[in-house]
Amino acid sequence: MNDLFDAQLKDTVRYLGTTLGETIEAELGREWLQKIEQIRLDGRDSYADVTQSTDNLTALFSSLDNQSLLTIGRAFAQFLNLANIAEQEYNSANQREESLAKSLEKIKTMGANKEKVLAAIKNLNIDLVLTAHPTEVTRRTLIHKHRQLAAQLEALHVSDLSDRARQRIKTRIAALISQAWHTEEIRSVRPTPVDEARWGFSVIENSLWEAVPEFLRELEEYLKSEFDITLPLDAKAVQFSSWMGGDRDGNPFVTSKVTEEVLMLARRRAAKLFSLDMDQLYIELSMNDCNEKLREMVGDAKEPYRAALRNIGNKLEKTSSNLLPIDEWVYDNDELLVPLLACYESLHECGMGVIAEGALKDTIRRVHSFGVNLLKLDIRQDSDRHADVFSELTRYLGLGDYAQWSEEDKQAFLLRELSSKRPLIPRNWKPSEDAQEVIDTCDVISRHSQQSFGIYIISMAREASDVMAVQLLLKEAGVSWPMSVAPLFETLDDLNNSPKVMRNLLEIDWYRGYIKGRQFVMIGYSDSAKDAGSLAAGWAQYESQEALVALAEEKSVILTLFHGRGGTIGRGGLPAKAAIHSQPPGSLTGGFRVTEQGETIRYKFGMPQLAKRSLSIYAAAVVEAMLSPPPAPKPVWRETITKMAAKARDNYRGVVREDPEFVPYFRVATPEQELGKLPLGSRPAKRNPNGGIESLRAIPWIFAWAQTRMVLPSWLGVMKAVESVISDGNEDTVKDMINNWPFFNSRLSMLDMVFKKAEPHISAAYDARLVPDNLKHFGEGLRTELKESIASILRILDHTDMMEDDPHGKLSMEIRGGYLEPLHYLQIELLDRIRKEGSSDYNDNDTATLEMAMMVTITGIAIGLRNTG
């Protein structure tokens, strides 16, 4: 990043804001534009004079009707969207200046030799799992307009544009901004799981399909020039999986029928994309000369390359158009690869290698990265749902209640049935609807190829029997290939117990034979942080991974750790490089698998250049970590962080779990109750709709605190624990940990960013208006700790302001700050009106407007903070 790009970003944001203002003026008149501009100035000036500016905003908003509040909310939410688009284009433009070689330059400075680099590249396996947690607040129709707008901004920044061309682009930008302004931001209904899957497919079609082969080509060029290494044609440096349509944990809308539909849609979308590739290759490969192998394939055809691709091209086109029976669709990757590789080899043998290395090579690499299924679908289900099936079944068979058995008895039963050649489930058994759904899901898996699926994840896995139960269900359904089953360890206790559970599994002879030397384990970040706070959860995750890596080495098993990170620190979110380098040494041996959720998919992969940049960052970080693993913690570091994590856990739980005033305060001080009305994702906000805060999912839990700028789950209890340990005479040790241990340094760096987003005076404004007098002291206590925590981290890092080490991130937040401020005070006004009215009657037009304005402010604040949960 440099000053030129920073200036360009500011200019672009200013230009887009002016254009939006012209759109508003055209519809509502000059008076409205002046009113919105004055609100913007008050929001910006609040940093200099909080009391006067916020008093002005509060007085104005209280005097306006609901429709006017909706209009103001839309204006500021739209502007924040435009600021995000400007920054995306800025990052995309910066990618053109920052090549992959620059990202990888540290490899050369480490003195890595050719053999080590080659080994790292061969083991480079990045699996990005696209998820649709309820965090993507922007409608797909607006995302499409935003993508077009970004493309126009990119064109506008070409240096040698003629005046006429520049004006034409500006006219198009104005039209797109006007289209967005006249489009409702909020979905009228929640998206279905199939809708979410289609959105995931569109990210591949519009961005990743182009970005992946470009990234691999640049990686290959770098390796060739610097180390004389050729990237293998079948290199799977990056591949994609998905939870959209497969994640049924707590989502009653993801059924076996939905999973089947998503699988079919994915295959058709892949067929469409490969069909377009084949059309392009058919145009290009018009040569006559070929080798003997290709001649044997096509006979005496005059244009052998076109002949080799004709049948598969026609089949792909008919598959995409749904003109073939399913059993005649392109079934597996080999069906595509055989003719493609035959053409590739022939071109090289016949002196036309330059042709082979073009579009044909890109298509071959797409087959390896995406495949005929587009991406691999993971299945996720709660462990209790599997146990319930066996409870019903064992009662039916007169064997007692499986749920009441000891772990030893469960394992003995499961092992006996896994080794048996007879079916366990009687044909005439009629299970409950819930049990049947679990069985039907396994049946869907049995009807599709192994290439269609990633792994089967068991939420709330606590015992070895939880894994074996899934394997028995898959066997009973007729799944003929060994599907990888991954326990997900989520809570603090589960993380701490995970090495014991996995040891029990790996000491079972049958199990070791089943997994064939490969084991997946998913580490949960969201629920563990909600359970124990971010620092205690982070250390438990580290120790768990460390122990699992050691166990895998002991048992000669390749372990792939699957990181269920979110976009925020409260859900394990870290910048890609920091996340990878803060893992224990040896944790990348089996590859790197991580969730990419909701709005972070769009920010990282929404445009081809952005996607290429993100893939380059991941690749550089993984290769660097493999060549130069992070250090194992020194004994004194381990002792210090253990004390620190325990204190942070007790601090956090002392507030969230043990203080009787916490839940009543949370309910009134944040828009948690109103969030349920925002139609974000297909999954309900609560696992149990009748439950309290303990059943609230980690995402809305964090979302609610972000809205008030308290961002409490990310920092509560942490700096108090750090200061406590320092006061015990450990300041030098803590400094050493900051300077030399990536795990600890990354956590403080993320807190630095979190504190930049926190605004105590905004949280205080929510309390002043919404919290009853008997609870106001509670919020004051939290803000006192927040302010003390900010002062503490500045002192420890020897900084004078937040985000000193990330000037671009700091600039980004400061650009948004003045536009976020009015939305918060607008939201406070709306919350006050909604709660006083106590009505949700959407037949009442005024109430509907009030509710819509509320949802617009929630959306706008989430957009401005660049993450929701």
mmCIF file of N, CA, C and O in Angstrom, residues 289-299 304-305 308 339 342-343 346-347:
data_model
loop_
_atom_site.group_PDB
_atom_site.id
_atom_site.type_symbol
_atom_site.label_atom_id
_atom_site.label_comp_id
_atom_site.label_asym_id
_atom_site.label_seq_id
_atom_site.Cartn_x
_atom_site.Cartn_y
_atom_site.Cartn_z
ATOM 1 N N ASP A 289 -2.091 -31.914 -37.095
ATOM 2 C CA ASP A 289 -1.038 -32.825 -36.688
ATOM 3 C C ASP A 289 -1.269 -33.307 -35.260
ATOM 4 O O ASP A 289 -1.556 -32.506 -34.369
ATOM 5 N N CYS A 290 -1.136 -34.635 -35.031
ATOM 6 C CA CYS A 290 -1.322 -35.174 -33.688
ATOM 7 C C CYS A 290 -0.468 -36.423 -33.506
ATOM 8 O O CYS A 290 0.071 -36.977 -34.480
ATOM 9 N N ASN A 291 -0.350 -36.899 -32.281
ATOM 10 C CA ASN A 291 0.430 -38.103 -32.017
ATOM 11 C C ASN A 291 -0.422 -39.354 -32.244
ATOM 12 O O ASN A 291 -1.634 -39.274 -32.485
ATOM 13 N N GLU A 292 0.199 -40.518 -32.122
ATOM 14 C CA GLU A 292 -0.492 -41.779 -32.406
ATOM 15 C C GLU A 292 -1.610 -42.054 -31.412
ATOM 16 O O GLU A 292 -2.672 -42.560 -31.775
ATOM 17 N N LYS A 293 -1.388 -41.695 -30.151
ATOM 18 C CA LYS A 293 -2.400 -41.955 -29.124
ATOM 19 C C LYS A 293 -3.693 -41.206 -29.432
ATOM 20 O O LYS A 293 -4.793 -41.775 -29.335
ATOM 21 N N LEU A 294 -3.584 -39.949 -29.782
ATOM 22 C CA LEU A 294 -4.784 -39.168 -30.098
ATOM 23 C C LEU A 294 -5.416 -39.678 -31.389
ATOM 24 O O LEU A 294 -6.647 -39.735 -31.497
ATOM 25 N N ARG A 295 -4.583 -40.094 -32.373
ATOM 26 C CA ARG A 295 -5.131 -40.607 -33.634
ATOM 27 C C ARG A 295 -5.946 -41.875 -33.392
ATOM 28 O O ARG A 295 -7.004 -42.067 -34.006
ATOM 29 N N GLU A 296 -5.480 -42.711 -32.465
ATOM 30 C CA GLU A 296 -6.232 -43.928 -32.142
ATOM 31 C C GLU A 296 -7.581 -43.585 -31.510
ATOM 32 O O GLU A 296 -8.568 -44.296 -31.710
ATOM 33 N N MET A 297 -7.625 -42.479 -30.768
ATOM 34 C CA MET A 297 -8.873 -42.075 -30.108
ATOM 35 C C MET A 297 -9.909 -41.580 -31.109
ATOM 36 O O MET A 297 -11.108 -41.825 -30.944
ATOM 37 N N VAL A 298 -9.467 -40.853 -32.144
ATOM 38 C CA VAL A 298 -10.413 -40.125 -33.012
ATOM 39 C C VAL A 298 -10.521 -40.703 -34.408
ATOM 40 O O VAL A 298 -11.331 -40.228 -35.225
ATOM 41 N N GLY A 299 -9.713 -41.718 -34.730
ATOM 42 C CA GLY A 299 -9.768 -42.289 -36.072
ATOM 43 C C GLY A 299 -9.182 -41.364 -37.117
ATOM 44 O O GLY A 299 -8.181 -40.687 -36.881
ATOM 45 N N PRO A 304 -8.209 -33.593 -35.413
ATOM 46 C CA PRO A 304 -8.265 -34.579 -34.314
ATOM 47 C C PRO A 304 -8.562 -33.974 -32.944
ATOM 48 O O PRO A 304 -9.220 -34.612 -32.120
ATOM 49 N N TYR A 305 -8.086 -32.763 -32.679
ATOM 50 C CA TYR A 305 -8.300 -32.165 -31.359
ATOM 51 C C TYR A 305 -9.772 -31.804 -31.173
ATOM 52 O O TYR A 305 -10.348 -32.036 -30.102
ATOM 53 N N ALA A 308 -11.657 -34.968 -30.625
ATOM 54 C CA ALA A 308 -11.483 -35.529 -29.284
ATOM 55 C C ALA A 308 -12.385 -34.845 -28.262
ATOM 56 O O ALA A 308 -12.814 -35.471 -27.273
ATOM 57 N N PRO A 339 -9.794 -36.917 -22.479
ATOM 58 C CA PRO A 339 -9.583 -36.227 -23.768
ATOM 59 C C PRO A 339 -8.730 -34.970 -23.641
ATOM 60 O O PRO A 339 -7.951 -34.659 -24.547
ATOM 61 N N ALA A 342 -5.102 -36.047 -23.374
ATOM 62 C CA ALA A 342 -4.655 -36.593 -24.662
ATOM 63 C C ALA A 342 -4.293 -35.460 -25.624
ATOM 64 O O ALA A 342 -3.270 -35.523 -26.327
ATOM 65 N N CYS A 343 -5.105 -34.414 -25.638
ATOM 66 C CA CYS A 343 -4.812 -33.251 -26.487
ATOM 67 C C CYS A 343 -3.548 -32.532 -26.009
ATOM 68 O O CYS A 343 -2.706 -32.128 -26.820
ATOM 69 N N SER A 346 -0.431 -34.590 -26.922
ATOM 70 C CA SER A 346 -0.218 -34.587 -28.364
ATOM 71 C C SER A 346 0.365 -33.258 -28.837
ATOM 72 O O SER A 346 1.284 -33.235 -29.660
ATOM 73 N N LEU A 347 -0.157 -32.174 -28.339
ATOM 74 C CA LEU A 347 0.347 -30.858 -28.747
ATOM 75 C C LEU A 347 1.823 -30.717 -28.392
ATOM 76 O O LEU A 347 2.622 -30.195 -29.180
#
